[in-house]
């Protein structure tokens, strides 16, 4: 019997981490949890650690370690506890680790994901910043080290599943990312100035965190996925298309030059793409509910209205302009969304602030991860200052 894959889950207490642990628990013969990290949810990490028995844990600081130890059962051996951002990197490149699940949200997960790529690990990627903020650097590291990169975002995983191997760009007419369209897909455009954070966070299909819910409402999330797809699949931007698909049953498609369109359908359950990536090129059973085609009434698709979704258009512009601009896009959006959720700016000001930041002349070169972080920090600083130009 082959040795079980030793898995490091960076961001174990989030939804991706929990779904990954659920799949692993169903297949103990194939996978072993070697390491996990958490930032603020220490109590939750204790419960997960008792269940999955990792050898290594990563926590942000000494206070979190003390909290963890105080909650840990005295009759069980304590895992090794590592602290801080450097420990995330050290654990990602640990020689005992076979596969790194990069599920830390935001720029905090960039350095460890990049380190895993440099170390030639098998990477299950859910961290958007790895490709949005450092796509060229990241993909060069993957190529040079021989790392295996497998996407676990549902849209990119769907595309990966629909692509024939080896991937030949000349055989593909376009890849098609599907989007729900968010809560305002049919709202009169004249009313968007007045929508509230509560309305923006009320997704028509599922419950998500506040920030990602707003990104879905603006479709900036789909713009980031366009950028990710460009790097993941080495496709020209003009071959990457977005369609609004309200039912969220088709997760994405690949349109081939012979007219065939291959689509991946299923429930919106992250255990499906995660189990596919964990076992690739094999397939595993998981606890996701069965999907019945007979339950389908209809599938609708339409092109996105860029007047309704200017953030999607800004994402295409940023990708055309280069890596520097995609860093600006992402950082400015995070500042704008936080301000909207705090009711300091209007919903429509999110796109306006991003556009202002993209128009600036940014002279910083982004030839290292440190440079990426520096530009990201500077953009956030200047975007925060620009908020004074707007009023809710």
PDB file of N, CA, C and O in Angstrom, residues 240-306:
ATOM      1  N   UNK A 240     -10.429  34.367 -22.195  1.00  0.00           N
ATOM      2  CA  UNK A 240     -11.076  34.126 -20.898  1.00  0.00           C
ATOM      3  C   UNK A 240     -12.345  34.957 -20.828  1.00  0.00           C
ATOM      4  O   UNK A 240     -12.306  36.183 -20.874  1.00  0.00           O
ATOM      5  N   UNK A 241     -13.473  34.282 -20.704  1.00  0.00           N
ATOM      6  CA  UNK A 241     -14.783  34.911 -20.793  1.00  0.00           C
ATOM      7  C   UNK A 241     -15.550  34.659 -19.495  1.00  0.00           C
ATOM      8  O   UNK A 241     -15.349  33.651 -18.823  1.00  0.00           O
ATOM      9  N   UNK A 242     -16.438  35.584 -19.153  1.00  0.00           N
ATOM     10  CA  UNK A 242     -17.306  35.438 -17.982  1.00  0.00           C
ATOM     11  C   UNK A 242     -18.762  35.459 -18.444  1.00  0.00           C
ATOM     12  O   UNK A 242     -19.137  36.281 -19.290  1.00  0.00           O
ATOM     13  N   UNK A 243     -19.570  34.553 -17.905  1.00  0.00           N
ATOM     14  CA  UNK A 243     -21.016  34.595 -18.145  1.00  0.00           C
ATOM     15  C   UNK A 243     -21.743  34.550 -16.804  1.00  0.00           C
ATOM     16  O   UNK A 243     -21.280  33.916 -15.855  1.00  0.00           O
ATOM     17  N   UNK A 244     -22.856  35.249 -16.732  1.00  0.00           N
ATOM     18  CA  UNK A 244     -23.705  35.210 -15.542  1.00  0.00           C
ATOM     19  C   UNK A 244     -24.615  33.986 -15.651  1.00  0.00           C
ATOM     20  O   UNK A 244     -25.303  33.795 -16.653  1.00  0.00           O
ATOM     21  N   UNK A 245     -24.572  33.180 -14.607  1.00  0.00           N
ATOM     22  CA  UNK A 245     -25.329  31.925 -14.566  1.00  0.00           C
ATOM     23  C   UNK A 245     -26.023  31.855 -13.203  1.00  0.00           C
ATOM     24  O   UNK A 245     -25.447  31.403 -12.212  1.00  0.00           O
ATOM     25  N   UNK A 246     -27.253  32.361 -13.109  1.00  0.00           N
ATOM     26  CA  UNK A 246     -27.909  32.530 -11.808  1.00  0.00           C
ATOM     27  C   UNK A 246     -28.062  31.253 -10.991  1.00  0.00           C
ATOM     28  O   UNK A 246     -28.051  31.295  -9.761  1.00  0.00           O
ATOM     29  N   UNK A 247     -28.205  30.102 -11.653  1.00  0.00           N
ATOM     30  CA  UNK A 247     -28.454  28.858 -10.911  1.00  0.00           C
ATOM     31  C   UNK A 247     -27.207  28.328 -10.198  1.00  0.00           C
ATOM     32  O   UNK A 247     -27.314  27.515  -9.280  1.00  0.00           O
ATOM     33  N   UNK A 248     -26.012  28.739 -10.636  1.00  0.00           N
ATOM     34  CA  UNK A 248     -24.741  28.296 -10.036  1.00  0.00           C
ATOM     35  C   UNK A 248     -24.624  26.766  -9.999  1.00  0.00           C
ATOM     36  O   UNK A 248     -24.123  26.187  -9.034  1.00  0.00           O
ATOM     37  N   UNK A 249     -25.057  26.141 -11.062  1.00  0.00           N
ATOM     38  CA  UNK A 249     -24.946  24.682 -11.207  1.00  0.00           C
ATOM     39  C   UNK A 249     -23.741  24.315 -12.057  1.00  0.00           C
ATOM     40  O   UNK A 249     -22.993  23.389 -11.747  1.00  0.00           O
ATOM     41  N   UNK A 250     -23.544  25.052 -13.161  1.00  0.00           N
ATOM     42  CA  UNK A 250     -22.347  24.881 -13.993  1.00  0.00           C
ATOM     43  C   UNK A 250     -21.251  25.748 -13.378  1.00  0.00           C
ATOM     44  O   UNK A 250     -21.397  26.960 -13.265  1.00  0.00           O
ATOM     45  N   UNK A 251     -20.153  25.121 -12.995  1.00  0.00           N
ATOM     46  CA  UNK A 251     -19.125  25.863 -12.263  1.00  0.00           C
ATOM     47  C   UNK A 251     -18.105  26.533 -13.174  1.00  0.00           C
ATOM     48  O   UNK A 251     -17.486  27.509 -12.767  1.00  0.00           O
ATOM     49  N   UNK A 252     -17.931  26.040 -14.350  1.00  0.00           N
ATOM     50  CA  UNK A 252     -17.181  26.701 -15.424  1.00  0.00           C
ATOM     51  C   UNK A 252     -17.116  25.755 -16.613  1.00  0.00           C
ATOM     52  O   UNK A 252     -17.503  24.583 -16.508  1.00  0.00           O
ATOM     53  N   UNK A 253     -16.624  26.271 -17.761  1.00  0.00           N
ATOM     54  CA  UNK A 253     -16.638  25.505 -19.004  1.00  0.00           C
ATOM     55  C   UNK A 253     -15.382  25.763 -19.815  1.00  0.00           C
ATOM     56  O   UNK A 253     -14.719  26.788 -19.641  1.00  0.00           O
ATOM     57  N   UNK A 254     -15.092  24.823 -20.699  1.00  0.00           N
ATOM     58  CA  UNK A 254     -14.021  24.997 -21.682  1.00  0.00           C
ATOM     59  C   UNK A 254     -14.626  24.799 -23.068  1.00  0.00           C
ATOM     60  O   UNK A 254     -15.257  23.767 -23.342  1.00  0.00           O
ATOM     61  N   UNK A 255     -14.455  25.793 -23.915  1.00  0.00           N
ATOM     62  CA  UNK A 255     -14.990  25.794 -25.281  1.00  0.00           C
ATOM     63  C   UNK A 255     -13.828  25.482 -26.224  1.00  0.00           C
ATOM     64  O   UNK A 255     -12.851  26.235 -26.292  1.00  0.00           O
ATOM     65  N   UNK A 256     -13.926  24.358 -26.936  1.00  0.00           N
ATOM     66  CA  UNK A 256     -12.849  23.925 -27.829  1.00  0.00           C
ATOM     67  C   UNK A 256     -13.080  24.419 -29.259  1.00  0.00           C
ATOM     68  O   UNK A 256     -14.198  24.797 -29.624  1.00  0.00           O
ATOM     69  N   UNK A 257     -12.020  24.405 -30.049  1.00  0.00           N
ATOM     70  CA  UNK A 257     -12.086  24.972 -31.403  1.00  0.00           C
ATOM     71  C   UNK A 257     -13.002  24.168 -32.325  1.00  0.00           C
ATOM     72  O   UNK A 257     -13.450  24.688 -33.354  1.00  0.00           O
ATOM     73  N   UNK A 258     -13.306  22.922 -31.965  1.00  0.00           N
ATOM     74  CA  UNK A 258     -14.201  22.126 -32.811  1.00  0.00           C
ATOM     75  C   UNK A 258     -15.669  22.375 -32.499  1.00  0.00           C
ATOM     76  O   UNK A 258     -16.554  21.745 -33.088  1.00  0.00           O
ATOM     77  N   UNK A 259     -15.948  23.295 -31.572  1.00  0.00           N
ATOM     78  CA  UNK A 259     -17.321  23.621 -31.219  1.00  0.00           C
ATOM     79  C   UNK A 259     -17.822  22.932 -29.968  1.00  0.00           C
ATOM     80  O   UNK A 259     -18.900  23.267 -29.468  1.00  0.00           O
ATOM     81  N   UNK A 260     -17.057  21.975 -29.450  1.00  0.00           N
ATOM     82  CA  UNK A 260     -17.462  21.289 -28.223  1.00  0.00           C
ATOM     83  C   UNK A 260     -17.279  22.201 -27.010  1.00  0.00           C
ATOM     84  O   UNK A 260     -16.296  22.934 -26.928  1.00  0.00           O
ATOM     85  N   UNK A 261     -18.226  22.134 -26.093  1.00  0.00           N
ATOM     86  CA  UNK A 261     -18.099  22.825 -24.812  1.00  0.00           C
ATOM     87  C   UNK A 261     -18.213  21.779 -23.708  1.00  0.00           C
ATOM     88  O   UNK A 261     -19.231  21.087 -23.605  1.00  0.00           O
ATOM     89  N   UNK A 262     -17.168  21.656 -22.892  1.00  0.00           N
ATOM     90  CA  UNK A 262     -17.190  20.748 -21.758  1.00  0.00           C
ATOM     91  C   UNK A 262     -17.460  21.567 -20.500  1.00  0.00           C
ATOM     92  O   UNK A 262     -16.813  22.594 -20.267  1.00  0.00           O
ATOM     93  N   UNK A 263     -18.413  21.106 -19.701  1.00  0.00           N
ATOM     94  CA  UNK A 263     -18.807  21.822 -18.500  1.00  0.00           C
ATOM     95  C   UNK A 263     -18.738  20.895 -17.296  1.00  0.00           C
ATOM     96  O   UNK A 263     -18.960  19.681 -17.421  1.00  0.00           O
ATOM     97  N   UNK A 264     -18.431  21.459 -16.133  1.00  0.00           N
ATOM     98  CA  UNK A 264     -18.481  20.692 -14.881  1.00  0.00           C
ATOM     99  C   UNK A 264     -19.684  21.177 -14.085  1.00  0.00           C
ATOM    100  O   UNK A 264     -19.811  22.364 -13.785  1.00  0.00           O
ATOM    101  N   UNK A 265     -20.580  20.259 -13.763  1.00  0.00           N
ATOM    102  CA  UNK A 265     -21.806  20.573 -13.034  1.00  0.00           C
ATOM    103  C   UNK A 265     -21.768  19.899 -11.671  1.00  0.00           C
ATOM    104  O   UNK A 265     -21.129  18.862 -11.495  1.00  0.00           O
ATOM    105  N   UNK A 266     -22.464  20.478 -10.726  1.00  0.00           N
ATOM    106  CA  UNK A 266     -22.562  19.844  -9.416  1.00  0.00           C
ATOM    107  C   UNK A 266     -23.046  20.824  -8.379  1.00  0.00           C
ATOM    108  O   UNK A 266     -23.254  22.010  -8.650  1.00  0.00           O
ATOM    109  N   UNK A 267     -23.246  20.316  -7.166  1.00  0.00           N
ATOM    110  CA  UNK A 267     -23.603  21.185  -6.056  1.00  0.00           C
ATOM    111  C   UNK A 267     -22.437  22.123  -5.729  1.00  0.00           C
ATOM    112  O   UNK A 267     -21.272  21.816  -5.991  1.00  0.00           O
ATOM    113  N   UNK A 268     -22.763  23.261  -5.151  1.00  0.00           N
ATOM    114  CA  UNK A 268     -21.720  24.196  -4.698  1.00  0.00           C
ATOM    115  C   UNK A 268     -21.212  23.726  -3.337  1.00  0.00           C
ATOM    116  O   UNK A 268     -21.547  24.282  -2.292  1.00  0.00           O
ATOM    117  N   UNK A 269     -20.412  22.681  -3.366  1.00  0.00           N
ATOM    118  CA  UNK A 269     -19.858  22.063  -2.162  1.00  0.00           C
ATOM    119  C   UNK A 269     -18.359  21.929  -2.372  1.00  0.00           C
ATOM    120  O   UNK A 269     -17.907  21.225  -3.282  1.00  0.00           O
ATOM    121  N   UNK A 270     -17.569  22.619  -1.526  1.00  0.00           N
ATOM    122  CA  UNK A 270     -16.126  22.667  -1.741  1.00  0.00           C
ATOM    123  C   UNK A 270     -15.447  21.313  -1.580  1.00  0.00           C
ATOM    124  O   UNK A 270     -14.309  21.130  -2.005  1.00  0.00           O
ATOM    125  N   UNK A 271     -16.141  20.343  -0.988  1.00  0.00           N
ATOM    126  CA  UNK A 271     -15.534  19.021  -0.863  1.00  0.00           C
ATOM    127  C   UNK A 271     -15.329  18.357  -2.225  1.00  0.00           C
ATOM    128  O   UNK A 271     -14.463  17.484  -2.372  1.00  0.00           O
ATOM    129  N   UNK A 272     -16.088  18.788  -3.230  1.00  0.00           N
ATOM    130  CA  UNK A 272     -15.950  18.197  -4.562  1.00  0.00           C
ATOM    131  C   UNK A 272     -14.621  18.608  -5.201  1.00  0.00           C
ATOM    132  O   UNK A 272     -13.810  17.742  -5.561  1.00  0.00           O
ATOM    133  N   UNK A 273     -14.333  19.916  -5.373  1.00  0.00           N
ATOM    134  CA  UNK A 273     -13.026  20.272  -5.955  1.00  0.00           C
ATOM    135  C   UNK A 273     -11.847  19.872  -5.072  1.00  0.00           C
ATOM    136  O   UNK A 273     -10.783  19.509  -5.588  1.00  0.00           O
ATOM    137  N   UNK A 274     -12.026  19.914  -3.751  1.00  0.00           N
ATOM    138  CA  UNK A 274     -10.916  19.558  -2.856  1.00  0.00           C
ATOM    139  C   UNK A 274     -10.585  18.071  -2.979  1.00  0.00           C
ATOM    140  O   UNK A 274      -9.407  17.691  -3.071  1.00  0.00           O
ATOM    141  N   UNK A 275     -11.600  17.214  -3.008  1.00  0.00           N
ATOM    142  CA  UNK A 275     -11.327  15.782  -3.132  1.00  0.00           C
ATOM    143  C   UNK A 275     -10.677  15.466  -4.472  1.00  0.00           C
ATOM    144  O   UNK A 275      -9.783  14.611  -4.562  1.00  0.00           O
ATOM    145  N   UNK A 276     -11.096  16.186  -5.528  1.00  0.00           N
ATOM    146  CA  UNK A 276     -10.490  15.976  -6.852  1.00  0.00           C
ATOM    147  C   UNK A 276      -9.006  16.341  -6.825  1.00  0.00           C
ATOM    148  O   UNK A 276      -8.157  15.602  -7.337  1.00  0.00           O
ATOM    149  N   UNK A 277      -8.686  17.487  -6.215  1.00  0.00           N
ATOM    150  CA  UNK A 277      -7.293  17.930  -6.177  1.00  0.00           C
ATOM    151  C   UNK A 277      -6.442  17.050  -5.268  1.00  0.00           C
ATOM    152  O   UNK A 277      -5.299  16.731  -5.601  1.00  0.00           O
ATOM    153  N   UNK A 278      -6.990  16.665  -4.125  1.00  0.00           N
ATOM    154  CA  UNK A 278      -6.229  15.813  -3.209  1.00  0.00           C
ATOM    155  C   UNK A 278      -5.827  14.493  -3.858  1.00  0.00           C
ATOM    156  O   UNK A 278      -4.704  14.008  -3.684  1.00  0.00           O
ATOM    157  N   UNK A 279      -6.732  13.897  -4.612  1.00  0.00           N
ATOM    158  CA  UNK A 279      -6.496  12.562  -5.158  1.00  0.00           C
ATOM    159  C   UNK A 279      -5.962  12.569  -6.582  1.00  0.00           C
ATOM    160  O   UNK A 279      -5.590  11.511  -7.097  1.00  0.00           O
ATOM    161  N   UNK A 280      -5.922  13.731  -7.231  1.00  0.00           N
ATOM    162  CA  UNK A 280      -5.565  13.806  -8.644  1.00  0.00           C
ATOM    163  C   UNK A 280      -4.313  12.982  -8.945  1.00  0.00           C
ATOM    164  O   UNK A 280      -3.329  13.046  -8.211  1.00  0.00           O
ATOM    165  N   UNK A 281      -4.340  12.173 -10.022  1.00  0.00           N
ATOM    166  CA  UNK A 281      -5.344  12.094 -11.099  1.00  0.00           C
ATOM    167  C   UNK A 281      -6.476  11.094 -10.843  1.00  0.00           C
ATOM    168  O   UNK A 281      -7.268  10.826 -11.738  1.00  0.00           O
ATOM    169  N   UNK A 282      -6.541  10.553  -9.636  1.00  0.00           N
ATOM    170  CA  UNK A 282      -7.643   9.664  -9.284  1.00  0.00           C
ATOM    171  C   UNK A 282      -8.845  10.492  -8.803  1.00  0.00           C
ATOM    172  O   UNK A 282      -8.766  11.706  -8.689  1.00  0.00           O
ATOM    173  N   UNK A 283      -9.925   9.800  -8.462  1.00  0.00           N
ATOM    174  CA  UNK A 283     -11.092  10.454  -7.871  1.00  0.00           C
ATOM    175  C   UNK A 283     -11.482   9.723  -6.592  1.00  0.00           C
ATOM    176  O   UNK A 283     -11.288   8.511  -6.470  1.00  0.00           O
ATOM    177  N   UNK A 284     -12.030  10.495  -5.643  1.00  0.00           N
ATOM    178  CA  UNK A 284     -12.416   9.967  -4.345  1.00  0.00           C
ATOM    179  C   UNK A 284     -13.900  10.198  -4.089  1.00  0.00           C
ATOM    180  O   UNK A 284     -14.481  11.164  -4.589  1.00  0.00           O
ATOM    181  N   UNK A 285     -14.474   9.350  -3.269  1.00  0.00           N
ATOM    182  CA  UNK A 285     -15.795   9.665  -2.736  1.00  0.00           C
ATOM    183  C   UNK A 285     -15.661  10.768  -1.690  1.00  0.00           C
ATOM    184  O   UNK A 285     -14.579  10.985  -1.133  1.00  0.00           O
ATOM    185  N   UNK A 286     -16.737  11.509  -1.467  1.00  0.00           N
ATOM    186  CA  UNK A 286     -16.742  12.515  -0.408  1.00  0.00           C
ATOM    187  C   UNK A 286     -18.164  12.623   0.140  1.00  0.00           C
ATOM    188  O   UNK A 286     -19.060  11.913  -0.302  1.00  0.00           O
ATOM    189  N   UNK A 287     -18.335  13.500   1.109  1.00  0.00           N
ATOM    190  CA  UNK A 287     -19.621  13.601   1.788  1.00  0.00           C
ATOM    191  C   UNK A 287     -20.576  14.614   1.149  1.00  0.00           C
ATOM    192  O   UNK A 287     -21.637  14.912   1.704  1.00  0.00           O
ATOM    193  N   UNK A 288     -20.202  15.149  -0.015  1.00  0.00           N
ATOM    194  CA  UNK A 288     -21.105  16.076  -0.708  1.00  0.00           C
ATOM    195  C   UNK A 288     -22.371  15.345  -1.138  1.00  0.00           C
ATOM    196  O   UNK A 288     -22.326  14.168  -1.508  1.00  0.00           O
ATOM    197  N   UNK A 289     -23.518  16.017  -1.096  1.00  0.00           N
ATOM    198  CA  UNK A 289     -24.766  15.357  -1.506  1.00  0.00           C
ATOM    199  C   UNK A 289     -24.750  15.009  -2.994  1.00  0.00           C
ATOM    200  O   UNK A 289     -24.113  15.693  -3.799  1.00  0.00           O
ATOM    201  N   UNK A 290     -25.434  13.941  -3.338  1.00  0.00           N
ATOM    202  CA  UNK A 290     -25.524  13.549  -4.748  1.00  0.00           C
ATOM    203  C   UNK A 290     -26.270  14.608  -5.543  1.00  0.00           C
ATOM    204  O   UNK A 290     -27.193  15.251  -5.045  1.00  0.00           O
ATOM    205  N   UNK A 291     -25.847  14.765  -6.792  1.00  0.00           N
ATOM    206  CA  UNK A 291     -26.479  15.742  -7.679  1.00  0.00           C
ATOM    207  C   UNK A 291     -27.389  14.995  -8.652  1.00  0.00           C
ATOM    208  O   UNK A 291     -26.951  14.065  -9.332  1.00  0.00           O
ATOM    209  N   UNK A 292     -28.644  15.392  -8.686  1.00  0.00           N
ATOM    210  CA  UNK A 292     -29.623  14.734  -9.556  1.00  0.00           C
ATOM    211  C   UNK A 292     -29.978  15.637 -10.731  1.00  0.00           C
ATOM    212  O   UNK A 292     -30.584  16.696 -10.550  1.00  0.00           O
ATOM    213  N   UNK A 293     -29.622  15.216 -11.931  1.00  0.00           N
ATOM    214  CA  UNK A 293     -29.952  15.999 -13.124  1.00  0.00           C
ATOM    215  C   UNK A 293     -31.455  16.166 -13.282  1.00  0.00           C
ATOM    216  O   UNK A 293     -31.934  17.191 -13.785  1.00  0.00           O
ATOM    217  N   UNK A 294     -32.218  15.194 -12.826  1.00  0.00           N
ATOM    218  CA  UNK A 294     -33.675  15.260 -12.978  1.00  0.00           C
ATOM    219  C   UNK A 294     -34.288  16.387 -12.150  1.00  0.00           C
ATOM    220  O   UNK A 294     -35.437  16.776 -12.390  1.00  0.00           O
ATOM    221  N   UNK A 295     -33.519  16.928 -11.181  1.00  0.00           N
ATOM    222  CA  UNK A 295     -34.025  18.035 -10.378  1.00  0.00           C
ATOM    223  C   UNK A 295     -33.896  19.376 -11.098  1.00  0.00           C
ATOM    224  O   UNK A 295     -34.467  20.378 -10.652  1.00  0.00           O
ATOM    225  N   UNK A 296     -33.141  19.407 -12.196  1.00  0.00           N
ATOM    226  CA  UNK A 296     -32.922  20.656 -12.918  1.00  0.00           C
ATOM    227  C   UNK A 296     -34.174  21.068 -13.688  1.00  0.00           C
ATOM    228  O   UNK A 296     -34.795  20.259 -14.365  1.00  0.00           O
ATOM    229  N   UNK A 297     -34.501  22.336 -13.569  1.00  0.00           N
ATOM    230  CA  UNK A 297     -35.584  22.877 -14.394  1.00  0.00           C
ATOM    231  C   UNK A 297     -35.021  23.551 -15.641  1.00  0.00           C
ATOM    232  O   UNK A 297     -35.452  23.302 -16.758  1.00  0.00           O
ATOM    233  N   UNK A 298     -34.032  24.422 -15.447  1.00  0.00           N
ATOM    234  CA  UNK A 298     -33.413  25.095 -16.575  1.00  0.00           C
ATOM    235  C   UNK A 298     -32.076  25.686 -16.143  1.00  0.00           C
ATOM    236  O   UNK A 298     -31.815  25.868 -14.959  1.00  0.00           O
ATOM    237  N   UNK A 299     -31.240  25.962 -17.130  1.00  0.00           N
ATOM    238  CA  UNK A 299     -29.958  26.628 -16.907  1.00  0.00           C
ATOM    239  C   UNK A 299     -29.945  27.891 -17.753  1.00  0.00           C
ATOM    240  O   UNK A 299     -30.218  27.841 -18.957  1.00  0.00           O
ATOM    241  N   UNK A 300     -29.661  29.034 -17.130  1.00  0.00           N
ATOM    242  CA  UNK A 300     -29.652  30.309 -17.839  1.00  0.00           C
ATOM    243  C   UNK A 300     -28.236  30.889 -17.868  1.00  0.00           C
ATOM    244  O   UNK A 300     -27.496  30.783 -16.890  1.00  0.00           O
ATOM    245  N   UNK A 301     -27.904  31.517 -18.976  1.00  0.00           N
ATOM    246  CA  UNK A 301     -26.598  32.166 -19.124  1.00  0.00           C
ATOM    247  C   UNK A 301     -26.788  33.489 -19.850  1.00  0.00           C
ATOM    248  O   UNK A 301     -27.584  33.571 -20.788  1.00  0.00           O
ATOM    249  N   UNK A 302     -26.053  34.508 -19.418  1.00  0.00           N
ATOM    250  CA  UNK A 302     -26.063  35.771 -20.143  1.00  0.00           C
ATOM    251  C   UNK A 302     -24.737  36.489 -19.905  1.00  0.00           C
ATOM    252  O   UNK A 302     -24.059  36.269 -18.894  1.00  0.00           O
ATOM    253  N   UNK A 303     -24.380  37.339 -20.842  1.00  0.00           N
ATOM    254  CA  UNK A 303     -23.146  38.105 -20.686  1.00  0.00           C
ATOM    255  C   UNK A 303     -23.330  39.163 -19.598  1.00  0.00           C
ATOM    256  O   UNK A 303     -24.416  39.733 -19.461  1.00  0.00           O
ATOM    257  N   UNK A 304     -22.282  39.452 -18.845  1.00  0.00           N
ATOM    258  CA  UNK A 304     -22.405  40.477 -17.794  1.00  0.00           C
ATOM    259  C   UNK A 304     -22.481  41.874 -18.391  1.00  0.00           C
ATOM    260  O   UNK A 304     -21.799  42.182 -19.379  1.00  0.00           O
ATOM    261  N   UNK A 305     -23.312  42.702 -17.803  1.00  0.00           N
ATOM    262  CA  UNK A 305     -23.449  44.105 -18.186  1.00  0.00           C
ATOM    263  C   UNK A 305     -22.361  44.891 -17.455  1.00  0.00           C
ATOM    264  O   UNK A 305     -22.394  45.010 -16.226  1.00  0.00           O
ATOM    265  N   UNK A 306     -21.400  45.433 -18.182  1.00  0.00           N
ATOM    266  CA  UNK A 306     -20.278  46.111 -17.528  1.00  0.00           C
ATOM    267  C   UNK A 306     -20.680  47.444 -16.908  1.00  0.00           C
ATOM    268  O   UNK A 306     -19.955  47.969 -16.062  1.00  0.00           O
TER     269      UNK A 306
END
